[in-house]
PDB file of C-alpha atoms and ligand atoms in Angstrom:
ATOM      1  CA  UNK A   1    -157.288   0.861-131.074  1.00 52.00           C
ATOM      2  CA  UNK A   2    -155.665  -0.981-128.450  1.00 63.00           C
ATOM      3  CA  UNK A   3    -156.956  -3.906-126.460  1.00 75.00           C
ATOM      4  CA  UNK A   4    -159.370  -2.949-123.269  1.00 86.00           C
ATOM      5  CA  UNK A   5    -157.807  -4.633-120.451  1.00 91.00           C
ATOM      6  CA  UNK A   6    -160.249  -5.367-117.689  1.00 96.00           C
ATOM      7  CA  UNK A   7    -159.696  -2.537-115.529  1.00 98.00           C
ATOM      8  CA  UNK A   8    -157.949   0.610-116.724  1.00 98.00           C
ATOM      9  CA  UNK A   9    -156.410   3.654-114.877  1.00 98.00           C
ATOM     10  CA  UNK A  10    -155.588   6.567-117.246  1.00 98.00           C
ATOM     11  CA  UNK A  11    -153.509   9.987-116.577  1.00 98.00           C
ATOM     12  CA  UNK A  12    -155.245   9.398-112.596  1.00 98.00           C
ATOM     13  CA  UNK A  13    -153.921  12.378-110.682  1.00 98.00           C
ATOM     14  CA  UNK A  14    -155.316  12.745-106.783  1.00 98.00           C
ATOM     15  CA  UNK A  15    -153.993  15.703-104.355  1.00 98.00           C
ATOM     16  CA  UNK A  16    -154.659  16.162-100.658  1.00 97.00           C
ATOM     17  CA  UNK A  17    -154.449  19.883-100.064  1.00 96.00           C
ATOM     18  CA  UNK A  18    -151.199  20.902-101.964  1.00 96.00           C
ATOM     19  CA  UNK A  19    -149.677  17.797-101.700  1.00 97.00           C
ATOM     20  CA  UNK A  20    -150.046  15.904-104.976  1.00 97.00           C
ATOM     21  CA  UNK A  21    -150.106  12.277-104.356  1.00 98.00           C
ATOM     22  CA  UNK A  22    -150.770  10.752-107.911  1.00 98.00           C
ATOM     23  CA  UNK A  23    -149.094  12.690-110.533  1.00 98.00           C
ATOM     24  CA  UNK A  24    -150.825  10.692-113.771  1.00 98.00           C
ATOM     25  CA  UNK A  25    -150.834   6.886-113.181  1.00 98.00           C
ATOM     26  CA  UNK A  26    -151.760   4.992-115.936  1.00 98.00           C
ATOM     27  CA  UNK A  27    -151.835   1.323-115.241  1.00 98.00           C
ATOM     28  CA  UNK A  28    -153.789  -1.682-116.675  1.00 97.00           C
ATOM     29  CA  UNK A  29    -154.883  -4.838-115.172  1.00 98.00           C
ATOM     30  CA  UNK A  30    -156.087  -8.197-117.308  1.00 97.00           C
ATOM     31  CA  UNK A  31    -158.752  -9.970-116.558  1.00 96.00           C
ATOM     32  CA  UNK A  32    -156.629 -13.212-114.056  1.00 97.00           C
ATOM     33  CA  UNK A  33    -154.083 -11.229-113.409  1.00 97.00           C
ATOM     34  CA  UNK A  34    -152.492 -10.142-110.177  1.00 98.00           C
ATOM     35  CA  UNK A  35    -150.697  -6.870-110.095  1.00 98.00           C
ATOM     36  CA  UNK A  36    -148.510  -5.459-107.149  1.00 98.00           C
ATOM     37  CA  UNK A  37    -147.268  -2.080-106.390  1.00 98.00           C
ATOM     38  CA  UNK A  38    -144.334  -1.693-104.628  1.00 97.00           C
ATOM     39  CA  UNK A  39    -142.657   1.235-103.130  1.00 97.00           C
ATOM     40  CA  UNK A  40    -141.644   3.366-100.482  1.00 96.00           C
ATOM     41  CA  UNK A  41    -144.446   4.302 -97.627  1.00 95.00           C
ATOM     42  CA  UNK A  42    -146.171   7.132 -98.816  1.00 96.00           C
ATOM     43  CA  UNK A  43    -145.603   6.698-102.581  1.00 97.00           C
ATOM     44  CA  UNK A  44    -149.265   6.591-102.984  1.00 97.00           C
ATOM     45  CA  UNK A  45    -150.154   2.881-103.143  1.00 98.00           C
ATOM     46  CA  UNK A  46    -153.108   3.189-100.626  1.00 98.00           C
ATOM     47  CA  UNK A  47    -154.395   6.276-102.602  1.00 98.00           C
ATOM     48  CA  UNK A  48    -154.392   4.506-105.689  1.00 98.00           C
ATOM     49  CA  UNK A  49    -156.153   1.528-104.420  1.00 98.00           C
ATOM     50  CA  UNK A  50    -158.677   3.557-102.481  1.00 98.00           C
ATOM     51  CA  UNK A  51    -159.470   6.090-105.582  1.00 98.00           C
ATOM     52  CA  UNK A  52    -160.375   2.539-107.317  1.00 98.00           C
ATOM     53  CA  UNK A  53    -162.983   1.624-105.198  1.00 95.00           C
ATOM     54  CA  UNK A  54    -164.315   5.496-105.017  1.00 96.00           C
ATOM     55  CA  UNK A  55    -162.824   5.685-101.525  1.00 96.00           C
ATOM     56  CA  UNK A  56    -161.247   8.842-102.741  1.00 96.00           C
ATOM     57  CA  UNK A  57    -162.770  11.157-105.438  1.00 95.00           C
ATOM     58  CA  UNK A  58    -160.026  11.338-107.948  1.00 97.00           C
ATOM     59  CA  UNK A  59    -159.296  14.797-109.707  1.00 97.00           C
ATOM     60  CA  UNK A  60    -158.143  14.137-113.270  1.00 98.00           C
ATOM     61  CA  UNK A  61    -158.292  11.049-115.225  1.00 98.00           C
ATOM     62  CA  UNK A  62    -160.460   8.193-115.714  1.00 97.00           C
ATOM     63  CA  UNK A  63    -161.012   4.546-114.252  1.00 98.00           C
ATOM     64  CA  UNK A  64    -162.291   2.135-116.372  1.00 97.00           C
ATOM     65  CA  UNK A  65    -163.757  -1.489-115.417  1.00 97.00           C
ATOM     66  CA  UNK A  66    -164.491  -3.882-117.914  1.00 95.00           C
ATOM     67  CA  UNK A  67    -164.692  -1.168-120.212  1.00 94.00           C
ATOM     68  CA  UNK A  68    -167.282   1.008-118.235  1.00 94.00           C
ATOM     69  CA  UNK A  69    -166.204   4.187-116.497  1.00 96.00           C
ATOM     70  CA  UNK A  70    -166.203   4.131-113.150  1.00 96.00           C
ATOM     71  CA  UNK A  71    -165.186   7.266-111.988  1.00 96.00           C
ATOM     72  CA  UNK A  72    -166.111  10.874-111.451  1.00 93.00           C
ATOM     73  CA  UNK A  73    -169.572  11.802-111.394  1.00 90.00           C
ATOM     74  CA  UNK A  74    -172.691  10.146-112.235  1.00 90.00           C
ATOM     75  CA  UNK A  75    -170.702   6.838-111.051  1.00 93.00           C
ATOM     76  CA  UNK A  76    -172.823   3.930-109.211  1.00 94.00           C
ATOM     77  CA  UNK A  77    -170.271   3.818-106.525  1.00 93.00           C
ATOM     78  CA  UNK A  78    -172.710   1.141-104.731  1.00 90.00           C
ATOM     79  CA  UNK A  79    -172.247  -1.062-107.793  1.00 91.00           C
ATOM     80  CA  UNK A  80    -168.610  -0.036-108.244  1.00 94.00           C
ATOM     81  CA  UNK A  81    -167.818  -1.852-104.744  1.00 92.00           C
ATOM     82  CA  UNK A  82    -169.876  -4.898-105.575  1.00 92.00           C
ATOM     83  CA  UNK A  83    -167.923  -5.607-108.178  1.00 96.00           C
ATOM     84  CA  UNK A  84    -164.453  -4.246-106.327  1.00 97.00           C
ATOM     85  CA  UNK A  85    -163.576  -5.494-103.216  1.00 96.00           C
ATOM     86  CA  UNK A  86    -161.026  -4.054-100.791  1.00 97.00           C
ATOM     87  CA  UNK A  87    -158.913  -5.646 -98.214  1.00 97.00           C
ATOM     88  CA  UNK A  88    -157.367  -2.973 -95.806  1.00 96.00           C
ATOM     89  CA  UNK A  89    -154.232  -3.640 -93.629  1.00 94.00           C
ATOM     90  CA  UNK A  90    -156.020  -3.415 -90.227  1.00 93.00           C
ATOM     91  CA  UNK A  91    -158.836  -5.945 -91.041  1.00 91.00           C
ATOM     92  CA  UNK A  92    -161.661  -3.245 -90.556  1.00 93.00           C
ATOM     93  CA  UNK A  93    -164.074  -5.676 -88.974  1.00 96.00           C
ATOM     94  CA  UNK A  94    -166.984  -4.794 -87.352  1.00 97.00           C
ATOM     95  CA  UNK A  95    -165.853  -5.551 -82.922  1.00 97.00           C
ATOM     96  CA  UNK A  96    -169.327  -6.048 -82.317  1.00 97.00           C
ATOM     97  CA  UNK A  97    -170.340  -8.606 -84.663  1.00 98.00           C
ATOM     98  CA  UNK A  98    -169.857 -12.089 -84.989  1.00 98.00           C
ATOM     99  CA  UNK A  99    -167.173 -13.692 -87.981  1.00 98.00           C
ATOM    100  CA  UNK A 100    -170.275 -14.862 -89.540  1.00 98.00           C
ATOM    101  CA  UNK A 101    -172.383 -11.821 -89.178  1.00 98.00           C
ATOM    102  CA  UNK A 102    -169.333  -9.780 -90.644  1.00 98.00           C
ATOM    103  CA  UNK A 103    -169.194 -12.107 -93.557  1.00 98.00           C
ATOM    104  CA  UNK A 104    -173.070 -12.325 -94.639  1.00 98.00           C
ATOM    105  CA  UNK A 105    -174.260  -8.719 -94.051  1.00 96.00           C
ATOM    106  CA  UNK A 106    -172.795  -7.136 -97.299  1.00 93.00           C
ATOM    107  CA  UNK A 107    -174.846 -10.376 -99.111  1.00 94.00           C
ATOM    108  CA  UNK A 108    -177.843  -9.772 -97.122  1.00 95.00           C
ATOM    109  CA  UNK A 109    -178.117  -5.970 -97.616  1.00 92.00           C
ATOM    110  CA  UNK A 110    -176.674  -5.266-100.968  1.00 88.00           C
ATOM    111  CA  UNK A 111    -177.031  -8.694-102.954  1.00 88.00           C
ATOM    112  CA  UNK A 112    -180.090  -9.212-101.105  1.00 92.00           C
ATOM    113  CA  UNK A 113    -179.669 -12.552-100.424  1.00 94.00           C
ATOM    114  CA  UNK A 114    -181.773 -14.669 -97.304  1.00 96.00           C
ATOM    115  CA  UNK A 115    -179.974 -15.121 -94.137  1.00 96.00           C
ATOM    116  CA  UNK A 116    -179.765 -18.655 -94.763  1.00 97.00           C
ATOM    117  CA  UNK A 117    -178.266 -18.697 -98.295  1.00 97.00           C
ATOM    118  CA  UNK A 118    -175.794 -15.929 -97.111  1.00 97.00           C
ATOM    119  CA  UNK A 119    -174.281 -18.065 -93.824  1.00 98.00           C
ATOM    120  CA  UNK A 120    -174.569 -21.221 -96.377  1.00 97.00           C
ATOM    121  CA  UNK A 121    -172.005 -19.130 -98.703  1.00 97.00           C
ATOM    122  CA  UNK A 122    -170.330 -17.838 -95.654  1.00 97.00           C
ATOM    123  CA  UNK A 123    -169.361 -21.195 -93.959  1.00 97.00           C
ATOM    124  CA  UNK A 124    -168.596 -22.968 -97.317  1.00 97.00           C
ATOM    125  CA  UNK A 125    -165.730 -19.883 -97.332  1.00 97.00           C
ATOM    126  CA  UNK A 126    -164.563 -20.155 -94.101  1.00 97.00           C
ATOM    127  CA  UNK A 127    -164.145 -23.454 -94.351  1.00 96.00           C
ATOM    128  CA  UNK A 128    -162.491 -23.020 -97.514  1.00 93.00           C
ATOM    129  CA  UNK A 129    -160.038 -20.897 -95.393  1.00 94.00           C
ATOM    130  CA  UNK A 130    -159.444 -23.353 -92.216  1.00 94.00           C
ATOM    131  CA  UNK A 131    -161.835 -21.212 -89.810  1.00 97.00           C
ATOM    132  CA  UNK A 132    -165.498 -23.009 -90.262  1.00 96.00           C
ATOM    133  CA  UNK A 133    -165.027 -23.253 -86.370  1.00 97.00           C
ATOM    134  CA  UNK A 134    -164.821 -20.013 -85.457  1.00 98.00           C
ATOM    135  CA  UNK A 135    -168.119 -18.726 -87.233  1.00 98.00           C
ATOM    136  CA  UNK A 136    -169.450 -17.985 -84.107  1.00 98.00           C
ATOM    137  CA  UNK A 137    -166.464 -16.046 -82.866  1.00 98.00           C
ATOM    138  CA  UNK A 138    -166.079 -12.248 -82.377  1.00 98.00           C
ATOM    139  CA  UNK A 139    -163.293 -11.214 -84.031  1.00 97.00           C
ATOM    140  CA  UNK A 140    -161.175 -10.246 -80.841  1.00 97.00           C
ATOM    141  CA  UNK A 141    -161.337 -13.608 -80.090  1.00 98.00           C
ATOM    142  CA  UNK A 142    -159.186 -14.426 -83.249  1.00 97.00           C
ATOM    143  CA  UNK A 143    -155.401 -14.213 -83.903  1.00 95.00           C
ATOM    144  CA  UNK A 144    -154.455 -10.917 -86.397  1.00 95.00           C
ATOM    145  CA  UNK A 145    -153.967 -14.067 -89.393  1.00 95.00           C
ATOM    146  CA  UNK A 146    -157.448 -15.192 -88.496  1.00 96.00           C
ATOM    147  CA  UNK A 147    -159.611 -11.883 -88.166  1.00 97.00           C
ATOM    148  CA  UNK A 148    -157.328 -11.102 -91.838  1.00 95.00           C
ATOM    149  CA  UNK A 149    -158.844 -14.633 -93.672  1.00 96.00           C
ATOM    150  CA  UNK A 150    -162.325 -12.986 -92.097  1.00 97.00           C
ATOM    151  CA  UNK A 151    -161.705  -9.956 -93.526  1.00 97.00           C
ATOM    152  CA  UNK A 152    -160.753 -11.707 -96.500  1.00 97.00           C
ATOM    153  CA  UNK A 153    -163.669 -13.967 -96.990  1.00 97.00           C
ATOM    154  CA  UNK A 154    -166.349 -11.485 -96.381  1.00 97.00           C
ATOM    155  CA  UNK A 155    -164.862  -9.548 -99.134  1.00 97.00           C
ATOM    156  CA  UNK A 156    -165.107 -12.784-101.195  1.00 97.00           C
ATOM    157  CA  UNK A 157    -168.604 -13.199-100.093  1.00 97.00           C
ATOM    158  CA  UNK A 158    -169.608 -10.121-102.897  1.00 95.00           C
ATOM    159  CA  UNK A 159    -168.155 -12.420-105.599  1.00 95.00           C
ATOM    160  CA  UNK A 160    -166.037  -9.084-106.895  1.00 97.00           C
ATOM    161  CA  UNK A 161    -164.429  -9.201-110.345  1.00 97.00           C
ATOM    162  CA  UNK A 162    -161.568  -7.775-108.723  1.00 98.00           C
ATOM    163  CA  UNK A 163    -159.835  -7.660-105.175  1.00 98.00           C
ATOM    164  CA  UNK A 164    -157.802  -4.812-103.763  1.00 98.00           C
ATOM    165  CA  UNK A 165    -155.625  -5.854-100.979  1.00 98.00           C
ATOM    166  CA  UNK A 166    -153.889  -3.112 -99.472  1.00 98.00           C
ATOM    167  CA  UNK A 167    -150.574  -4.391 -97.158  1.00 97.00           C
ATOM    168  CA  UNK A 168    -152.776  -6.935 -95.943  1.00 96.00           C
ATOM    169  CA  UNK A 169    -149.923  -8.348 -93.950  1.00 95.00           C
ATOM    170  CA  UNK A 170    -148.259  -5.289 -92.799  1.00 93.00           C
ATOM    171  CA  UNK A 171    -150.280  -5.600 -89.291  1.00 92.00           C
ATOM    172  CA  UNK A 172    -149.572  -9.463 -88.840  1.00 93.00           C
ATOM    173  CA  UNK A 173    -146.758 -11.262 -86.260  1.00 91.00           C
ATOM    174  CA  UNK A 174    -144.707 -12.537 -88.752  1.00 89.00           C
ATOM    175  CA  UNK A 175    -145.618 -16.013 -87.950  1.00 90.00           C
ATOM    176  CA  UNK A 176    -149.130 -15.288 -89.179  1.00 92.00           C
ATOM    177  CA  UNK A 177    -148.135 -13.561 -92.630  1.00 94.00           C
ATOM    178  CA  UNK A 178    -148.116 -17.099 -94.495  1.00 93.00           C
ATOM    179  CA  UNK A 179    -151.072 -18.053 -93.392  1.00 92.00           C
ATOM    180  CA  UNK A 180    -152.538 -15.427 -95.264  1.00 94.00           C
ATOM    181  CA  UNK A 181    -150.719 -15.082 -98.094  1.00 95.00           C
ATOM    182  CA  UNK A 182    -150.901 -18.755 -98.467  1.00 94.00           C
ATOM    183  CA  UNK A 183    -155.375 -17.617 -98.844  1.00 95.00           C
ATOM    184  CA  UNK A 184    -153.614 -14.776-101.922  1.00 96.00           C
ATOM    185  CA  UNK A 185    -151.660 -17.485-103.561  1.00 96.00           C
ATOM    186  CA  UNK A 186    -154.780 -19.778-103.966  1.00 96.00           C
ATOM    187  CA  UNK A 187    -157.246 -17.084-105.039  1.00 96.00           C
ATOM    188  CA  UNK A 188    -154.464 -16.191-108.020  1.00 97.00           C
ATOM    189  CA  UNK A 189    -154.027 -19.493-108.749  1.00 96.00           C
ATOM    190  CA  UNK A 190    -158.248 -19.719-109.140  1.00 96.00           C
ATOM    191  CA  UNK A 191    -157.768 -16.291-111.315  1.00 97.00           C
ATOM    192  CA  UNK A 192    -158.844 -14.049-109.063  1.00 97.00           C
ATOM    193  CA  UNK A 193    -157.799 -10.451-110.347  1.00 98.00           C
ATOM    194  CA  UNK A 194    -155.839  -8.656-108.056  1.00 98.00           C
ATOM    195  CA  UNK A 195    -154.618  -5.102-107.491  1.00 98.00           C
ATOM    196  CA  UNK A 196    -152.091  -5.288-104.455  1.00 98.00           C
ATOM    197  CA  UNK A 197    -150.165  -2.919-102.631  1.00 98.00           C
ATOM    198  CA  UNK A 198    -147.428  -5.313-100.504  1.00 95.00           C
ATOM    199  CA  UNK A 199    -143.895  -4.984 -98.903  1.00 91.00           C
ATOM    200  CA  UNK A 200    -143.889  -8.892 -99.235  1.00 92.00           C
ATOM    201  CA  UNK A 201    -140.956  -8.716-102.160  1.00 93.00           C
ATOM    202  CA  UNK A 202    -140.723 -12.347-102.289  1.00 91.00           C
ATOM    203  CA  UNK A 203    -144.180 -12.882-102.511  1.00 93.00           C
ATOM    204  CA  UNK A 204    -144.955 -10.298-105.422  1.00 95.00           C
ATOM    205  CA  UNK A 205    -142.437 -11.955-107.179  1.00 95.00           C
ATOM    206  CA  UNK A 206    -143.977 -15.791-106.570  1.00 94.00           C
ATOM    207  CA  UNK A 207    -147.312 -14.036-107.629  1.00 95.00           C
ATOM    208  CA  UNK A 208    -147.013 -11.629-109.828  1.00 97.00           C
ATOM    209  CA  UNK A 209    -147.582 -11.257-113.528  1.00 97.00           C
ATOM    210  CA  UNK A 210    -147.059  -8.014-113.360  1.00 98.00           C
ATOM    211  CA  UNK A 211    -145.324  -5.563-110.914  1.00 98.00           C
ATOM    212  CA  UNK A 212    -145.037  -1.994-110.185  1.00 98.00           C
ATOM    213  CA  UNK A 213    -142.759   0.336-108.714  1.00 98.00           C
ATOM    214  CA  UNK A 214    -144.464   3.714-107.438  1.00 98.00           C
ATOM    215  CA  UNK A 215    -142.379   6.334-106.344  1.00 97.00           C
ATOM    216  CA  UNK A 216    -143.989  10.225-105.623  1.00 96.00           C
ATOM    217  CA  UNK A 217    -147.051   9.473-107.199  1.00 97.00           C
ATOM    218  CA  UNK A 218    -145.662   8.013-110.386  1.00 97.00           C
ATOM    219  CA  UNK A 219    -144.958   4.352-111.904  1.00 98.00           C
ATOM    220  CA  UNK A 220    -141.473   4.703-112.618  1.00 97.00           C
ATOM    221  CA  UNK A 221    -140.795   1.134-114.014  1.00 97.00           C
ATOM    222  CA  UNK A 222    -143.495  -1.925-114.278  1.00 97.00           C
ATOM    223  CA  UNK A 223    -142.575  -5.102-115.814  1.00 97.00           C
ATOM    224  CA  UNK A 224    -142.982  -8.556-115.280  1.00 98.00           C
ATOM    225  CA  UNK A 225    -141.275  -9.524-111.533  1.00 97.00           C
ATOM    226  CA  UNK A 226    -138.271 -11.134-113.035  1.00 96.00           C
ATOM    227  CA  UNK A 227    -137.251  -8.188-115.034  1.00 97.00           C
ATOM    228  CA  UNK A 228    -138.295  -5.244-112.041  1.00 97.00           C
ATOM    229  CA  UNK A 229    -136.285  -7.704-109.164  1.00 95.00           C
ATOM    230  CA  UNK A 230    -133.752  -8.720-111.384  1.00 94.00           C
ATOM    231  CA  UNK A 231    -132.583  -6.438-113.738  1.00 96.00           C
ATOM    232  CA  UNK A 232    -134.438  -2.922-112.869  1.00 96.00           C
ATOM    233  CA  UNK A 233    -132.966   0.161-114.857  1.00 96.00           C
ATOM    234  CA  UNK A 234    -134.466   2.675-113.005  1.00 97.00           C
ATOM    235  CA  UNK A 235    -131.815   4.317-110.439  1.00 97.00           C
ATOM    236  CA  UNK A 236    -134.870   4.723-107.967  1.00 97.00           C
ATOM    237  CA  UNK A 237    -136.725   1.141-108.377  1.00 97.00           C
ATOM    238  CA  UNK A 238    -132.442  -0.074-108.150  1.00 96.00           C
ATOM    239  CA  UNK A 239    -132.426   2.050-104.436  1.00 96.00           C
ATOM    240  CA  UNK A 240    -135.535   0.822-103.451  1.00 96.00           C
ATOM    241  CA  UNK A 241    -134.652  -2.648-103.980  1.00 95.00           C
ATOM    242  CA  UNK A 242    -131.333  -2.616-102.268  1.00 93.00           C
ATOM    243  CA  UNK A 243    -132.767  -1.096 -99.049  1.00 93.00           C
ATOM    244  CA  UNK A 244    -135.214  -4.160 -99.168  1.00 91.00           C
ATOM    245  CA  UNK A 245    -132.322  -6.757 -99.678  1.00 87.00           C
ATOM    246  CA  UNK A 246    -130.311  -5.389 -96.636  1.00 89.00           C
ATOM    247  CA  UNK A 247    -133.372  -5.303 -94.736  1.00 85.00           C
ATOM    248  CA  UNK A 248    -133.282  -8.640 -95.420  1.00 79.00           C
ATOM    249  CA  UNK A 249    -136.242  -8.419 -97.097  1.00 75.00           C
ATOM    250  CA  UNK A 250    -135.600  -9.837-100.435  1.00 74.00           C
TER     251      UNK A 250
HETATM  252  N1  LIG B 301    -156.619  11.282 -96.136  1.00 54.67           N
HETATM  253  C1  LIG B 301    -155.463  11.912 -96.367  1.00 54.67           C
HETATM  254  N2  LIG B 301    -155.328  13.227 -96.163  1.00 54.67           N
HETATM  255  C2  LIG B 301    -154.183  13.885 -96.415  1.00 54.67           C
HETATM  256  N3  LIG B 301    -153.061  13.285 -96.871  1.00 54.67           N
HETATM  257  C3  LIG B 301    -153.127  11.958 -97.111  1.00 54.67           C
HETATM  258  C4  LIG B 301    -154.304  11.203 -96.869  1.00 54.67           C
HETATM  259  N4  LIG B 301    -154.069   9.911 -97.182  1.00 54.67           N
HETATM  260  C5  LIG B 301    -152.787   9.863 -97.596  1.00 54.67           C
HETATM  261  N5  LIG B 301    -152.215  11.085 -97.553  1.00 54.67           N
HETATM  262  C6  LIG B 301    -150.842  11.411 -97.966  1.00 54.67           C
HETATM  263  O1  LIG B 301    -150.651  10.877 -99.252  1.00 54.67           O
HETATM  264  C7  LIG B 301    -149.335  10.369 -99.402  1.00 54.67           C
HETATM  265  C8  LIG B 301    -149.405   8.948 -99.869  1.00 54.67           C
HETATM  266  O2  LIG B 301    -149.961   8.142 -98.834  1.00 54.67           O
HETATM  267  P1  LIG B 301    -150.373   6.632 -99.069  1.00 54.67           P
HETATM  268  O3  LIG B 301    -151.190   6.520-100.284  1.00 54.67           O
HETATM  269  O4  LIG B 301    -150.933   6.150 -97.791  1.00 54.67           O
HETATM  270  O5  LIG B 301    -148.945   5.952 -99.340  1.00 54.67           O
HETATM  271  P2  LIG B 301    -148.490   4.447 -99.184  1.00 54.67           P
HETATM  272  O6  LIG B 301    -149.704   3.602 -99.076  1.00 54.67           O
HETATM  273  O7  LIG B 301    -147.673   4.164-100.404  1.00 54.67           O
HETATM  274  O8  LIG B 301    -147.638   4.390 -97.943  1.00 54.67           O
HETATM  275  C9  LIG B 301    -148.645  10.576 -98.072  1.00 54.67           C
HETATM  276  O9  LIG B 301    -147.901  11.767 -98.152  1.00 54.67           O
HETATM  277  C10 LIG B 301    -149.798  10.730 -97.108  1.00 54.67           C
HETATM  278  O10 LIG B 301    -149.428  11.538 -96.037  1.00 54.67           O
HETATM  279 MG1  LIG B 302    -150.330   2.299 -97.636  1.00 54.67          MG
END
């Protein structure tokens, strides 16, 4: 028997209708590792990270966390997203409540932790990510890099064993993007494991220990960055990568 890796996606197949968007993904993640997808838009990235944190009912195959299924029926999806936390490209914040508010109310009602121990954990975050000063804020009164660290943070805030972030720069003025990654590149170098869906090429390949390149629903080559940006044999990951190098994106 082989190894369990800490989370494991087997033969995962998801349609919408007729459209098949996952066509069998099988994909592994270690424990401190950071994974990225890559690929064109609508490959299927955002599926794949949403059918991981049961945002999506998945039709075939199996997702496995630490070893423990965590998919199809009788799964405790509440559970699930303790342990899995999801960063989405448009920050999903709640308008109406304050940074702080945003960041302790998963705590509060799902870990069940006092008001006072969840803003304690909240503001040691925040500061952790440069914005102890705006705890008070609502988030339209932050820049698109700022309400993203939020957004960030109050996942962090569920101490997940794992962190989806889903193109969580894609929205950003490019002047904000390193602000956040710069929050990525510290979590992976604490060990944070990471699933990530990203168009940030040079990034995946600072981060990475392991990348993957989707195309319709499949992973047609994964390998360590050096190998997948330098030497990819797969015609498709090859096209891929040249649009993103004269997009000046590489
Ligand atoms: N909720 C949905 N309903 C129907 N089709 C969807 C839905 N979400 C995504 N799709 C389709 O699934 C495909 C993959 O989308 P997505 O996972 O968002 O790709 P990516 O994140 O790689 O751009 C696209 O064809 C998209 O139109
Ligand atoms: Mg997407």
């Amino acid at each position: 028997m082989s190894p369990i890796s800490f989370l494991e996606i087997e033969g995962l197949r998801k349609s919408y209708g007729a459209n098949e968007v996952l066509r069998g993904i099988d994909l592994s993640v270690e424990q401190h590792q950071v994974v990225c997808l890559i690929g064109a838009s609508g490959c299927g990235k955002s599926t794949l990270l949403r059918c991981v944190n049961a945002l999506e009912t998945i039709d075939e195959g199996q997702i496995r966390l630490d070893g423990d299924v965590v998919s199809g029926e009788g799964t405790d999806v509440d559970r699930l997203r303790r342990d899995v936390g999801i960063v989405f490209q448009a920050f999903n914040l709640f308008p109406h409540m304050r940074v702080l508010d945003n960041i302790t109310l998963g705590p509060r009602r799902i870990h069940r932790h006092s008001r006072a121990a969840a803003e304690a954990q909240a503001l040691e975050l925040l500061e952790r990510v440069g914005l102890a000063a705006k705890a008070g804020a609502y988030p339209d009164q932050l820049s698109g890099g700022q309400q993203q660290r939020v957004a960030i943070v109050r996942a962090l805030a569920m101490n997940p064993r794992v962190l989806l972030l889903d193109e969580i720069t894609s929205a950003l003025d490019p002047e904000l993007v390193a602000e956040v990654l710069g929050i990525v590149r510290d979590l992976a170098a604490e060990g944070m494991t990471m699933l990530l869906a990203t168009h940030e090429m040079s990034f995946a390949r600072e981060v990475a220990h392991t990348v993957c390149f989707l195309h319709e629903g499949v992973i047609l080559e994964q390998g360590p960055p050096e190998r997948i940006f330098g030497a990819p044999t797969e015609p498709r990951t090859q096209a891929f990568l040249h649009r993103i190098v004269e997009a000046g994106r590489l």
